[in-house]
PDB file of C-alpha atoms and ligand atoms in Angstrom:
ATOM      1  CA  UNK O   1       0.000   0.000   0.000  1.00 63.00           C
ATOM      2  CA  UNK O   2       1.076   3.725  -0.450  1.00 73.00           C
ATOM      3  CA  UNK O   3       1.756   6.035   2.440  1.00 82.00           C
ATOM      4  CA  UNK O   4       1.291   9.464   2.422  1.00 85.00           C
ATOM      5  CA  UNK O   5       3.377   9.848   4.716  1.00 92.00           C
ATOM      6  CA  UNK O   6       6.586   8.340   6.896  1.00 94.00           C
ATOM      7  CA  UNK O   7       6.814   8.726  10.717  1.00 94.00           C
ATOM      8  CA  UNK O   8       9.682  10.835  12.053  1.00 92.00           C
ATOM      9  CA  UNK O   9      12.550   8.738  12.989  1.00 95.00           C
ATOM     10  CA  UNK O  10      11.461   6.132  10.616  1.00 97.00           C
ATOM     11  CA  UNK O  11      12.928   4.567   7.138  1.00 97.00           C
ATOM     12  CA  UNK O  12      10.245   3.064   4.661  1.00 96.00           C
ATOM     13  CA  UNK O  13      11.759   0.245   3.545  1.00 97.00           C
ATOM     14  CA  UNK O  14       9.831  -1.920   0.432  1.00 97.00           C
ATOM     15  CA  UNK O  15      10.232  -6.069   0.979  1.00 98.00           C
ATOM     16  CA  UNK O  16      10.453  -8.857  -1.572  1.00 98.00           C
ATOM     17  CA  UNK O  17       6.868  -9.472  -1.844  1.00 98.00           C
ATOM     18  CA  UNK O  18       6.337  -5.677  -2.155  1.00 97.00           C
ATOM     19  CA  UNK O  19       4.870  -4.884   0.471  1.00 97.00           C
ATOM     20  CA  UNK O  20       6.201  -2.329   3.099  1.00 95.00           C
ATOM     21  CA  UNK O  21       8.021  -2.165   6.658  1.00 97.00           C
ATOM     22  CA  UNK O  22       9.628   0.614   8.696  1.00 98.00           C
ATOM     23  CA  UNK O  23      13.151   0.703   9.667  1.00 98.00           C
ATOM     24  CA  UNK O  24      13.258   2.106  13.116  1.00 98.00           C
ATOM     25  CA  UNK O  25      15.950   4.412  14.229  1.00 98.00           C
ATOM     26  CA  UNK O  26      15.787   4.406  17.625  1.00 97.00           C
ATOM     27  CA  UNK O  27      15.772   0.372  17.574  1.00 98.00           C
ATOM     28  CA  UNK O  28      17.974   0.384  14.450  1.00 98.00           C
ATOM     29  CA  UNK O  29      15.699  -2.611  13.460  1.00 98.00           C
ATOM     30  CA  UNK O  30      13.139  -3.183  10.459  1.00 98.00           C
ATOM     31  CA  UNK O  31       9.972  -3.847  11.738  1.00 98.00           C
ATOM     32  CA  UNK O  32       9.661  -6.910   9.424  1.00 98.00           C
ATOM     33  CA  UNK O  33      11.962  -9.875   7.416  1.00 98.00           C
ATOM     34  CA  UNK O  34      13.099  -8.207   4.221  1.00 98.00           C
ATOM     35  CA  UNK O  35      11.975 -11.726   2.896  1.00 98.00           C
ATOM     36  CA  UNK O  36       8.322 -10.256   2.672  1.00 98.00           C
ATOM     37  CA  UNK O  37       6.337  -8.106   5.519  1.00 98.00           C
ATOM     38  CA  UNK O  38       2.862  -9.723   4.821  1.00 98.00           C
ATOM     39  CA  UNK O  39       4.397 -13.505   3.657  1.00 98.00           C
ATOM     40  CA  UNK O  40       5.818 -13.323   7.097  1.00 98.00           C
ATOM     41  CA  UNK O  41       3.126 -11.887   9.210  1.00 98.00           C
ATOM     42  CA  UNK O  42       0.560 -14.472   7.048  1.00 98.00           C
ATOM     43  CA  UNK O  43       3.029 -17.586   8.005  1.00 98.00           C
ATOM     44  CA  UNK O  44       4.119 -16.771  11.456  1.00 98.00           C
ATOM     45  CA  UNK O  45       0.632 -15.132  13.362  1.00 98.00           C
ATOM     46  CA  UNK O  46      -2.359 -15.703  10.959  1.00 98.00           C
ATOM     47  CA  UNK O  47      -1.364 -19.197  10.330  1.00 98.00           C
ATOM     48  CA  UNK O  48       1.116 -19.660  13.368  1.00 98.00           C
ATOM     49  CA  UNK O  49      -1.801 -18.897  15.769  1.00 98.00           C
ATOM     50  CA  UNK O  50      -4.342 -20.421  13.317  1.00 98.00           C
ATOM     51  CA  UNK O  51      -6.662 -17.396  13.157  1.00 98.00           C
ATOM     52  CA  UNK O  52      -8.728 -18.028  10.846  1.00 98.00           C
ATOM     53  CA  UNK O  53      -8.902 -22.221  11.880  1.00 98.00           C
ATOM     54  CA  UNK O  54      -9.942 -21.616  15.389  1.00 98.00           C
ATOM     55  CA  UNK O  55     -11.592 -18.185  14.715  1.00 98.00           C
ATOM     56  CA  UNK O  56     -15.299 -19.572  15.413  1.00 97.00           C
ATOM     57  CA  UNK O  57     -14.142 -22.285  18.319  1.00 97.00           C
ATOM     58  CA  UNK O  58     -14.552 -19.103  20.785  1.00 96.00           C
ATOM     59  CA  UNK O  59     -16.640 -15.766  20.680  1.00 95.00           C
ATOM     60  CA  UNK O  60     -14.998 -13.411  20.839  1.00 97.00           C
ATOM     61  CA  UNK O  61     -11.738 -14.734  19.624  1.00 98.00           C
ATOM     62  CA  UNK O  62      -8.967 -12.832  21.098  1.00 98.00           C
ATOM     63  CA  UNK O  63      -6.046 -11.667  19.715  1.00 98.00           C
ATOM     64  CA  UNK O  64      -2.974  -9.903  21.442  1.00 98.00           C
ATOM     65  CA  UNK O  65      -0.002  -8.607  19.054  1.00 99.00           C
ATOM     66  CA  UNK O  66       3.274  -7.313  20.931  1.00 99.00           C
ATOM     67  CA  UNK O  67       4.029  -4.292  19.095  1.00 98.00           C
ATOM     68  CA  UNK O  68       1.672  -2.600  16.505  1.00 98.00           C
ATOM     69  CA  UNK O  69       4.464  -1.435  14.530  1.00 98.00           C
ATOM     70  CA  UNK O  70       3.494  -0.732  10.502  1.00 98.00           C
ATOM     71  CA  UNK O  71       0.094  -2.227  11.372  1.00 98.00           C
ATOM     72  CA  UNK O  72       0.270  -4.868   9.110  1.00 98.00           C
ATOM     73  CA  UNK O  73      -0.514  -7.799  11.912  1.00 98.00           C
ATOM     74  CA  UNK O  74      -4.042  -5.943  12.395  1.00 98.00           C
ATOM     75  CA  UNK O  75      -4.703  -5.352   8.578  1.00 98.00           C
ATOM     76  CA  UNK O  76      -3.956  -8.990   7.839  1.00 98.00           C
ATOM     77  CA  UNK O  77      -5.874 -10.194  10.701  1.00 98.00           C
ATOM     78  CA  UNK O  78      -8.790  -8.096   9.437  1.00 98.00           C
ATOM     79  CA  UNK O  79      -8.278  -8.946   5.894  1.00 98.00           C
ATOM     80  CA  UNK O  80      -8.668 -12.928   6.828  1.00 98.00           C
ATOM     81  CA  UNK O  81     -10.828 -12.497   9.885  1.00 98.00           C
ATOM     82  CA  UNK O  82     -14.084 -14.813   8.865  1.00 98.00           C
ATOM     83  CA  UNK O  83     -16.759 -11.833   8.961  1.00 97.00           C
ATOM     84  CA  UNK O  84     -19.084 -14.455  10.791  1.00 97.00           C
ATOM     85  CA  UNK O  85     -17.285 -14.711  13.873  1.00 98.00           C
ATOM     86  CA  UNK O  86     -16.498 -11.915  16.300  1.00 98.00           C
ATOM     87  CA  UNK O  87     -12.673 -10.575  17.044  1.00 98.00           C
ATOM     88  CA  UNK O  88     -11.435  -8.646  19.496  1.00 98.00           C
ATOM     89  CA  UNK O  89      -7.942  -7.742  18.938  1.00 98.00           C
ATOM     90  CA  UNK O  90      -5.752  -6.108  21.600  1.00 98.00           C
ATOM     91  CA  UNK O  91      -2.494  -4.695  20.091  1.00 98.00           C
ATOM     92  CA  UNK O  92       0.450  -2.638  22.415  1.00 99.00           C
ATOM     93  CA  UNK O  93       2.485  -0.125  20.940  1.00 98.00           C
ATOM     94  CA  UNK O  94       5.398   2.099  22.215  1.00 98.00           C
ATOM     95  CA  UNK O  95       5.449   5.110  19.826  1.00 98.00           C
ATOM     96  CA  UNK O  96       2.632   7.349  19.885  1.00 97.00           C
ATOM     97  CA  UNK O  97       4.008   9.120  17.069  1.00 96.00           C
ATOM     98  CA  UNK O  98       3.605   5.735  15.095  1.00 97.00           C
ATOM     99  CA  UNK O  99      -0.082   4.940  16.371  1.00 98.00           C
ATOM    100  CA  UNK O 100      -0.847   8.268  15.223  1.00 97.00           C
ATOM    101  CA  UNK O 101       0.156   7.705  11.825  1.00 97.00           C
ATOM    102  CA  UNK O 102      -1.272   4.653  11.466  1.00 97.00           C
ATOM    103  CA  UNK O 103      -4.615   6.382  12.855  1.00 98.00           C
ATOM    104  CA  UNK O 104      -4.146   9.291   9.707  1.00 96.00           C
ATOM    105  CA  UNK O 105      -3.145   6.685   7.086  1.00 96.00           C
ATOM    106  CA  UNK O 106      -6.273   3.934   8.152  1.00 96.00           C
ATOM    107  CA  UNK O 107      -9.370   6.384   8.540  1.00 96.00           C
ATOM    108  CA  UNK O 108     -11.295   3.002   7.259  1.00 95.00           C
ATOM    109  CA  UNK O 109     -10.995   1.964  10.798  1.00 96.00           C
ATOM    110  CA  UNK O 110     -12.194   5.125  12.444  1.00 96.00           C
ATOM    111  CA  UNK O 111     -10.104   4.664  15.332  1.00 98.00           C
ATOM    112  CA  UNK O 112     -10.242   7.794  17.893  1.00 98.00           C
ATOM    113  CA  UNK O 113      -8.189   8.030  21.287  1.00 98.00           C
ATOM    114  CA  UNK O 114      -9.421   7.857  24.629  1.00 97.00           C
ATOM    115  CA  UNK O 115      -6.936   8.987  27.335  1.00 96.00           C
ATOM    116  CA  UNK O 116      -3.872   6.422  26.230  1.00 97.00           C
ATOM    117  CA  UNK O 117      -6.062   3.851  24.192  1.00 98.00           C
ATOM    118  CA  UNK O 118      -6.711   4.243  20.215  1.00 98.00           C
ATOM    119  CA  UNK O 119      -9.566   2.080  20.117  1.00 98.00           C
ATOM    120  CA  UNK O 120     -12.082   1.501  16.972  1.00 97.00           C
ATOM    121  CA  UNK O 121     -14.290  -1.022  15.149  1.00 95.00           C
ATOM    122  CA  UNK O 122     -14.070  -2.900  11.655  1.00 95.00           C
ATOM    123  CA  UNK O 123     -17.238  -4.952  10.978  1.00 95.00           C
ATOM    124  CA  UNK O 124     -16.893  -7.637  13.274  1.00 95.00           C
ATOM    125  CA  UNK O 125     -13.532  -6.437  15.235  1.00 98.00           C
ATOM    126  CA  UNK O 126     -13.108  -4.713  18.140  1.00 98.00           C
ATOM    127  CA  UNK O 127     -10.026  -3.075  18.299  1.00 98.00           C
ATOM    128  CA  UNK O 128      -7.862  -1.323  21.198  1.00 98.00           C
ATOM    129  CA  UNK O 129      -4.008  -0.617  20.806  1.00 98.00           C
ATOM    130  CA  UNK O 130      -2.809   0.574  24.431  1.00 98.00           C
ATOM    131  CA  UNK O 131      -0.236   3.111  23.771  1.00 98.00           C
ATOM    132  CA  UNK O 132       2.963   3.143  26.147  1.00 98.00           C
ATOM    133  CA  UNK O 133       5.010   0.262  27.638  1.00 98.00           C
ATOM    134  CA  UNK O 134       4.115  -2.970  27.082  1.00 98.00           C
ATOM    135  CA  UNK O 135       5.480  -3.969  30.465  1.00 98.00           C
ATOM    136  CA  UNK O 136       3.270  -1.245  32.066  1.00 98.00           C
ATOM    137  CA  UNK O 137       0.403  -0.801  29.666  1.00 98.00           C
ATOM    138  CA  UNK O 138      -0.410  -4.778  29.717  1.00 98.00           C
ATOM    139  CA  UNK O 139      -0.686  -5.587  33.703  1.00 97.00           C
ATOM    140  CA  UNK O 140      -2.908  -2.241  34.122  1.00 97.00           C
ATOM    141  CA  UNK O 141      -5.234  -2.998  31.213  1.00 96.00           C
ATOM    142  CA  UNK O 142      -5.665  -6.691  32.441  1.00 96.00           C
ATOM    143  CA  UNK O 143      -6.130  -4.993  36.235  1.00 94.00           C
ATOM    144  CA  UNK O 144      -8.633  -3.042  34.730  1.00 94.00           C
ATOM    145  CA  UNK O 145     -11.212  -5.634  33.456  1.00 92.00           C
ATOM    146  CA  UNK O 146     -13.991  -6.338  35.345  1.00 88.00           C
ATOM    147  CA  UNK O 147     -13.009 -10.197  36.105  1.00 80.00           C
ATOM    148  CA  UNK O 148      -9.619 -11.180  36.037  1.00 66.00           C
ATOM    149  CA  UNK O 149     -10.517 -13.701  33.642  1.00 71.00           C
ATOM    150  CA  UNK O 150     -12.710 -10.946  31.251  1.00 80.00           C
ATOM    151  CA  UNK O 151     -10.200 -11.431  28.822  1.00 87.00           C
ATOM    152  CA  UNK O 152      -7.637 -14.401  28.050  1.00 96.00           C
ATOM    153  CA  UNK O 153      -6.170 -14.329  25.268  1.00 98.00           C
ATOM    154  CA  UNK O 154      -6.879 -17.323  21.844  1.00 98.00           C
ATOM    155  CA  UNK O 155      -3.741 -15.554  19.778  1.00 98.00           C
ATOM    156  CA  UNK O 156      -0.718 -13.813  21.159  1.00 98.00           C
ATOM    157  CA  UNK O 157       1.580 -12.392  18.129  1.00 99.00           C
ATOM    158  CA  UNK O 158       4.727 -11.979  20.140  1.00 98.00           C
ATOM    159  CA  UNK O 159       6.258  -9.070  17.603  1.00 98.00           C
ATOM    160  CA  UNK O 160       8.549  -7.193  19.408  1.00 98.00           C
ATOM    161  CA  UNK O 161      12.116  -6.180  17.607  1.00 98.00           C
ATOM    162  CA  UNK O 162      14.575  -8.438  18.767  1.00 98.00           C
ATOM    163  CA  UNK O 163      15.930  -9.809  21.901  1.00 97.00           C
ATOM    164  CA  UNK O 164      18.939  -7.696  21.578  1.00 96.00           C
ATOM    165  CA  UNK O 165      17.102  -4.471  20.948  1.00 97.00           C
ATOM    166  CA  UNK O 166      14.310  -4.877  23.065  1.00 97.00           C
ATOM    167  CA  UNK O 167      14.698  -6.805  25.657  1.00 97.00           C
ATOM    168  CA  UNK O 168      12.382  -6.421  28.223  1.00 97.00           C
ATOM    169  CA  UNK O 169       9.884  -8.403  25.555  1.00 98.00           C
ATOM    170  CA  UNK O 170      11.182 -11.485  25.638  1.00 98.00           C
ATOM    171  CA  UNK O 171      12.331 -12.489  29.546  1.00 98.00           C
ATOM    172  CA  UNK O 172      10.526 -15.216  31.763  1.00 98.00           C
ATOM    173  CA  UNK O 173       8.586 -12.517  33.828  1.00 98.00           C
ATOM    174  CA  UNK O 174       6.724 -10.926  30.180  1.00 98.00           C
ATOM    175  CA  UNK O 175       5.784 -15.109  29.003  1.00 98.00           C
ATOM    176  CA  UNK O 176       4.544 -15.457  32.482  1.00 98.00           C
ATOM    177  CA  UNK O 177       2.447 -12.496  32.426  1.00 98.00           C
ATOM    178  CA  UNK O 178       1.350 -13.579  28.548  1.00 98.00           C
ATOM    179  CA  UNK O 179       0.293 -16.797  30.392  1.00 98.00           C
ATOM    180  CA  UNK O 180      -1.068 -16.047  32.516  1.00 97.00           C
ATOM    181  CA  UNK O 181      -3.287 -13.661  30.617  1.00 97.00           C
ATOM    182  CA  UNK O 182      -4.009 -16.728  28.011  1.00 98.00           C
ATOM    183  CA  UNK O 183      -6.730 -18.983  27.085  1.00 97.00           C
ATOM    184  CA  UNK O 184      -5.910 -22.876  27.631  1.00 97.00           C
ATOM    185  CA  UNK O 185      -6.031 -23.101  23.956  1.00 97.00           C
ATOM    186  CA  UNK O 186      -4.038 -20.206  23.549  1.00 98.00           C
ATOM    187  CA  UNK O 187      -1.356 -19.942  20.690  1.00 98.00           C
ATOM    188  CA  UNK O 188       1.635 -17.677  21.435  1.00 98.00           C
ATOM    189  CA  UNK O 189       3.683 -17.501  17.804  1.00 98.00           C
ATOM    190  CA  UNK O 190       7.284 -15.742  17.178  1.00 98.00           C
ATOM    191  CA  UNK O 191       9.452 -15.475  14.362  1.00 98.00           C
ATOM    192  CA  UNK O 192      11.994 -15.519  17.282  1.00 98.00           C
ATOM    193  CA  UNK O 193      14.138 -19.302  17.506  1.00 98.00           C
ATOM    194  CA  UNK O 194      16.462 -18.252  19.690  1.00 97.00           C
ATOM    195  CA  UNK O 195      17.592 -20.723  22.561  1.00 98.00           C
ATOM    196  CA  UNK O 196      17.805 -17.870  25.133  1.00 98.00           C
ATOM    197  CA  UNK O 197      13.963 -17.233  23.796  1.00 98.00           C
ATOM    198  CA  UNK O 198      13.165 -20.761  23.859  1.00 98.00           C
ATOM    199  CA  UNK O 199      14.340 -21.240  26.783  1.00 98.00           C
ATOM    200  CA  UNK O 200      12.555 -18.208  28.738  1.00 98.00           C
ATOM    201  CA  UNK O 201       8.750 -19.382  27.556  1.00 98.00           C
ATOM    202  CA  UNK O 202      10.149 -23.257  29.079  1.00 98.00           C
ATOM    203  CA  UNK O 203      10.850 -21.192  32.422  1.00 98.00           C
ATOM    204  CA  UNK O 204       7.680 -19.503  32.513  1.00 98.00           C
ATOM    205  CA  UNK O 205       5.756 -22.932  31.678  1.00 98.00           C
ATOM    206  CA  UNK O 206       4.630 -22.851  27.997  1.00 98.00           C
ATOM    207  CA  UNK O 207       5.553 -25.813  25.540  1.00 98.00           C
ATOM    208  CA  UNK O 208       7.688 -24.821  22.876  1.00 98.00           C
ATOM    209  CA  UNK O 209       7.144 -26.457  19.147  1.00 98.00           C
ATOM    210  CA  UNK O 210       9.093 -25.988  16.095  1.00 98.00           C
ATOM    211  CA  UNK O 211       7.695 -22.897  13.817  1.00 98.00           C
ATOM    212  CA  UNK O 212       8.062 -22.551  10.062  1.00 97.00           C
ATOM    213  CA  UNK O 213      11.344 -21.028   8.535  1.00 97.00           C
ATOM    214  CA  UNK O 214      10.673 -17.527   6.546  1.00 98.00           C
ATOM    215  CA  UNK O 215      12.965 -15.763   4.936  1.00 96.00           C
ATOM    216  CA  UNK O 216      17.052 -15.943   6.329  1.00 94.00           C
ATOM    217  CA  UNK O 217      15.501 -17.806   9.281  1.00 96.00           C
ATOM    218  CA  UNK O 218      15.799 -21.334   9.887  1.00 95.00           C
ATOM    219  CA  UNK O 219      13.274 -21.581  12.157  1.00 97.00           C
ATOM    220  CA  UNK O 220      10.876 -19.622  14.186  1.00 98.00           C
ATOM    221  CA  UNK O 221       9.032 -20.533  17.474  1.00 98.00           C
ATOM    222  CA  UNK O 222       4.911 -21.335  18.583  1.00 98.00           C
ATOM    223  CA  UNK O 223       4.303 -21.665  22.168  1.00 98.00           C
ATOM    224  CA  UNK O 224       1.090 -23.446  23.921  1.00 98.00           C
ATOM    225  CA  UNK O 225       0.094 -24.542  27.309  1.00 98.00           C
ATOM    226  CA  UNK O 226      -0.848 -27.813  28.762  1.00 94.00           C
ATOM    227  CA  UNK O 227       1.302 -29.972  26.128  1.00 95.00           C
ATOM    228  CA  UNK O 228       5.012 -30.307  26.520  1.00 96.00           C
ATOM    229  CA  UNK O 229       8.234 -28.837  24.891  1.00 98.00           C
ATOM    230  CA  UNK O 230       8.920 -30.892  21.366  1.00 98.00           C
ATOM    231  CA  UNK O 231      11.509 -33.598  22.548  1.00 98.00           C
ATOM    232  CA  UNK O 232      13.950 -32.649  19.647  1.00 98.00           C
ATOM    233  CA  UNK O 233      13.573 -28.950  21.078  1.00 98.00           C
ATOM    234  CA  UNK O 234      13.896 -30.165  24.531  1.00 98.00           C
ATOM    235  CA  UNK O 235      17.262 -31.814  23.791  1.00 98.00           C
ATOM    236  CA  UNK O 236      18.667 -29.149  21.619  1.00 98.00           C
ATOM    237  CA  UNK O 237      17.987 -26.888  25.247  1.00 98.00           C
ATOM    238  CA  UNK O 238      19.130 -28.964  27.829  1.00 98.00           C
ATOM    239  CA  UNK O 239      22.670 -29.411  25.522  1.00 98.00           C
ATOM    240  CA  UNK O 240      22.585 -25.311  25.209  1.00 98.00           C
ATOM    241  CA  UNK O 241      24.862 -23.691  27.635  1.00 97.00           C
ATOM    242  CA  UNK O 242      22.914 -20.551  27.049  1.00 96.00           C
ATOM    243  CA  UNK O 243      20.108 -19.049  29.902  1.00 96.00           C
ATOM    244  CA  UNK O 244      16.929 -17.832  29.762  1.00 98.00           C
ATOM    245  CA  UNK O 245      16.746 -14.302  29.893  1.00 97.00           C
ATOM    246  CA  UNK O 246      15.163 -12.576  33.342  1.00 97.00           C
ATOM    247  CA  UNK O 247      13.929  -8.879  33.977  1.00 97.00           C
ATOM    248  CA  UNK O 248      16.967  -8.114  36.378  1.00 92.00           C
ATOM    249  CA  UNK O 249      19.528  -8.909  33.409  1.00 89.00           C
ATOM    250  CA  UNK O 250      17.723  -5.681  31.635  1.00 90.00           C
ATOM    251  CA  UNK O 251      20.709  -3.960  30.377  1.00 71.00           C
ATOM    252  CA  UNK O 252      21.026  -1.084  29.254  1.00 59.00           C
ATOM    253  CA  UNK O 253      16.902  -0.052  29.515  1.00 55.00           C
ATOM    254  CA  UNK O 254      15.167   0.187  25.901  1.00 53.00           C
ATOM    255  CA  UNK O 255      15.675   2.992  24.215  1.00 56.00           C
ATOM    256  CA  UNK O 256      13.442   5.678  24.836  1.00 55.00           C
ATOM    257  CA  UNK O 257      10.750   7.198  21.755  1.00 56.00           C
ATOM    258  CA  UNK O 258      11.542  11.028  21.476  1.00 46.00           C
ATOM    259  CA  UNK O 259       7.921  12.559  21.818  1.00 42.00           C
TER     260      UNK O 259
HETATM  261  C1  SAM S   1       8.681  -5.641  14.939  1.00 84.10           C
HETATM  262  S1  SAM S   1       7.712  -4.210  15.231  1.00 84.10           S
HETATM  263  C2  SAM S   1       6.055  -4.832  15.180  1.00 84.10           C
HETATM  264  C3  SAM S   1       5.535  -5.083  13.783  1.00 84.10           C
HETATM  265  C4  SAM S   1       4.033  -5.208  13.750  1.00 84.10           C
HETATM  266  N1  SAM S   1       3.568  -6.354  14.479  1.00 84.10           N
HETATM  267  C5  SAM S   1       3.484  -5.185  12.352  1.00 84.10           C
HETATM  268  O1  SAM S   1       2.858  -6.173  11.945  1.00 84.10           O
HETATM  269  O2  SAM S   1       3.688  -4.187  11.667  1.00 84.10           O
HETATM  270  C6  SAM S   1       7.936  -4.022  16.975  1.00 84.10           C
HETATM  271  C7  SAM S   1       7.132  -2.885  17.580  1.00 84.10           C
HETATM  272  O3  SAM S   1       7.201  -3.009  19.000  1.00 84.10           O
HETATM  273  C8  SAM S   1       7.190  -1.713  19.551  1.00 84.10           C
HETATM  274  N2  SAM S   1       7.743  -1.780  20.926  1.00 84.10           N
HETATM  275  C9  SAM S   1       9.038  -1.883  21.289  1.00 84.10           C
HETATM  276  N3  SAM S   1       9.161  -1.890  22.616  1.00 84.10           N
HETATM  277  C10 SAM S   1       7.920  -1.799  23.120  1.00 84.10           C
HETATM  278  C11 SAM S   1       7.386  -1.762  24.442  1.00 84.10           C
HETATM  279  N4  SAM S   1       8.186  -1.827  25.509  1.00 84.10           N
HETATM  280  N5  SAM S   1       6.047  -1.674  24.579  1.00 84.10           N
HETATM  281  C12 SAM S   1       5.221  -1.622  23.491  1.00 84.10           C
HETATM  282  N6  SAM S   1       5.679  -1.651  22.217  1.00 84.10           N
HETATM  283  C13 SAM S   1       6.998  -1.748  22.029  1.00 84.10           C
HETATM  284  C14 SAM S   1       8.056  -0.918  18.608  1.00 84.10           C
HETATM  285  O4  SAM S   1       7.820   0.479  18.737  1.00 84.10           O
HETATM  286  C15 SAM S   1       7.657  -1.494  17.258  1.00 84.10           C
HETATM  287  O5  SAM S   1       6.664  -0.723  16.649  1.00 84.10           O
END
């Protein structure tokens, strides 16, 4: 799709199936595989979590996504979304500055702020992208529900950059949180197959399963609960001198979003 125009701090950047990501200066990280922005986001989350599959086993369906980034998790969720079934998809995003260019380049979605929340609706979808840190923005939304269990999550999309860039997304206290905030048939999906990764969702008691390769990736990762690590994966970890990544290793802090 065209943009009219590019965020501040921000390089458009077109991938091998044409379609676009942003290169992010302040995580000096593309937002997507250069292999293909929507190939990857329609192999690893809309088939990773089997969206459209399990989209009518539970009403709503729920879908979280770490980091809204270009958007194009929500507009491919949308775009394969059976319009039968109900969605209500959750998405967190850092950068105000990117949530409200994504607001002026989507007026389709009619999405308007209230206080910290860009919220809107698309036929059958429900949609509220909680604007700040995840780590923050996350816990307080879930506090805020009027059941603890109001909303677990069918579909997590864990899309944060990297490990190395941002790390706070990716230790054993975040999966435990994203577990705790999930459905029993929940599927957490990440183009991440790191062992460190890997290793983090073991310690905060998902399974870990092998995920498709895309692009220069070998590999990437789906997580689930109540079903074990793959045995292969199991014994690839336990011969991996490498650990799993905890908050108080955070170091240095994420870099910080000018306003
Ligand atoms: C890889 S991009 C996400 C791509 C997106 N899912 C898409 O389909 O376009 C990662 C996003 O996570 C956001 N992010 C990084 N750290 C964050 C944090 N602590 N809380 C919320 N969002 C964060 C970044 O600003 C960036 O937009």
């Amino acid at each position: 799709m065209e943009y009219k125009r590019i965020p501040v701090n921000y390089r458009p950047i077109e991938t091998s199936d044409g379609s676009l990501t942003l290169f992010s200066e302040s995580f000096q990280e593309a937002c997507h595989s250069s292999a293909g922005a929507r190939a990857e986001t329609l192999l690893h989350y809309i088939q990773g979590c089997q969206v459209v599959e399990r989209s009518g086993a539970h009403s709503p369906f729920d879908v979280l996504e770490v980091g809204l980034g270009v958007g194009t998790g929500l507009l491919t969720t949308l775009e394969k979304f059976p319009p039968e079934h109900s969605l209500r998809y959750l998405s967190l995003e850092l950068d105000r500055e990117l949530l409200v260019w994504f607001q002026e380049e989507h007026p389709e979605l009619g999405l308007t702020w209230t206080d910290n929340v860009l919220q809107g609706r698309s036929g059958n979808a429900q949609i509220d992208i909680l604007c700040g840190d995840a780590r923050e923005t996350l816990p307080a939304f879930l506090k805020s529900l009027p059941a603890p269990s109001a909303r677990t999550f069918h579909a997590i999309y864990q899309d944060a950059f990297s490990p190395r860039r941002n790390p706070s997304l990716w230790t054993v206290e975040w999966f435990n949180l994203l577990r705790e905030a999930s459905a029993p048939s929940v599927i957490l999906s990440t183009y991440s197959a790191s062992t460190s990764v890997r290793k983090s969702l073991v310690a905060a008691g998902w399974g870990v399963l092998r995920g498709e390769p895309f692009g220069a990736k070998r590999a990437s990762t789906r997580a689930v609960l109540g079903q074990g690590t793959d045995p292969e994966i199991q014994q690839q970890l336990d011969r991996a001198p490498v650990l799993p990544r905890f908050d108080l290793q955070l170091d240095p802090p994420s870099p910080t979003i000018r306003e």
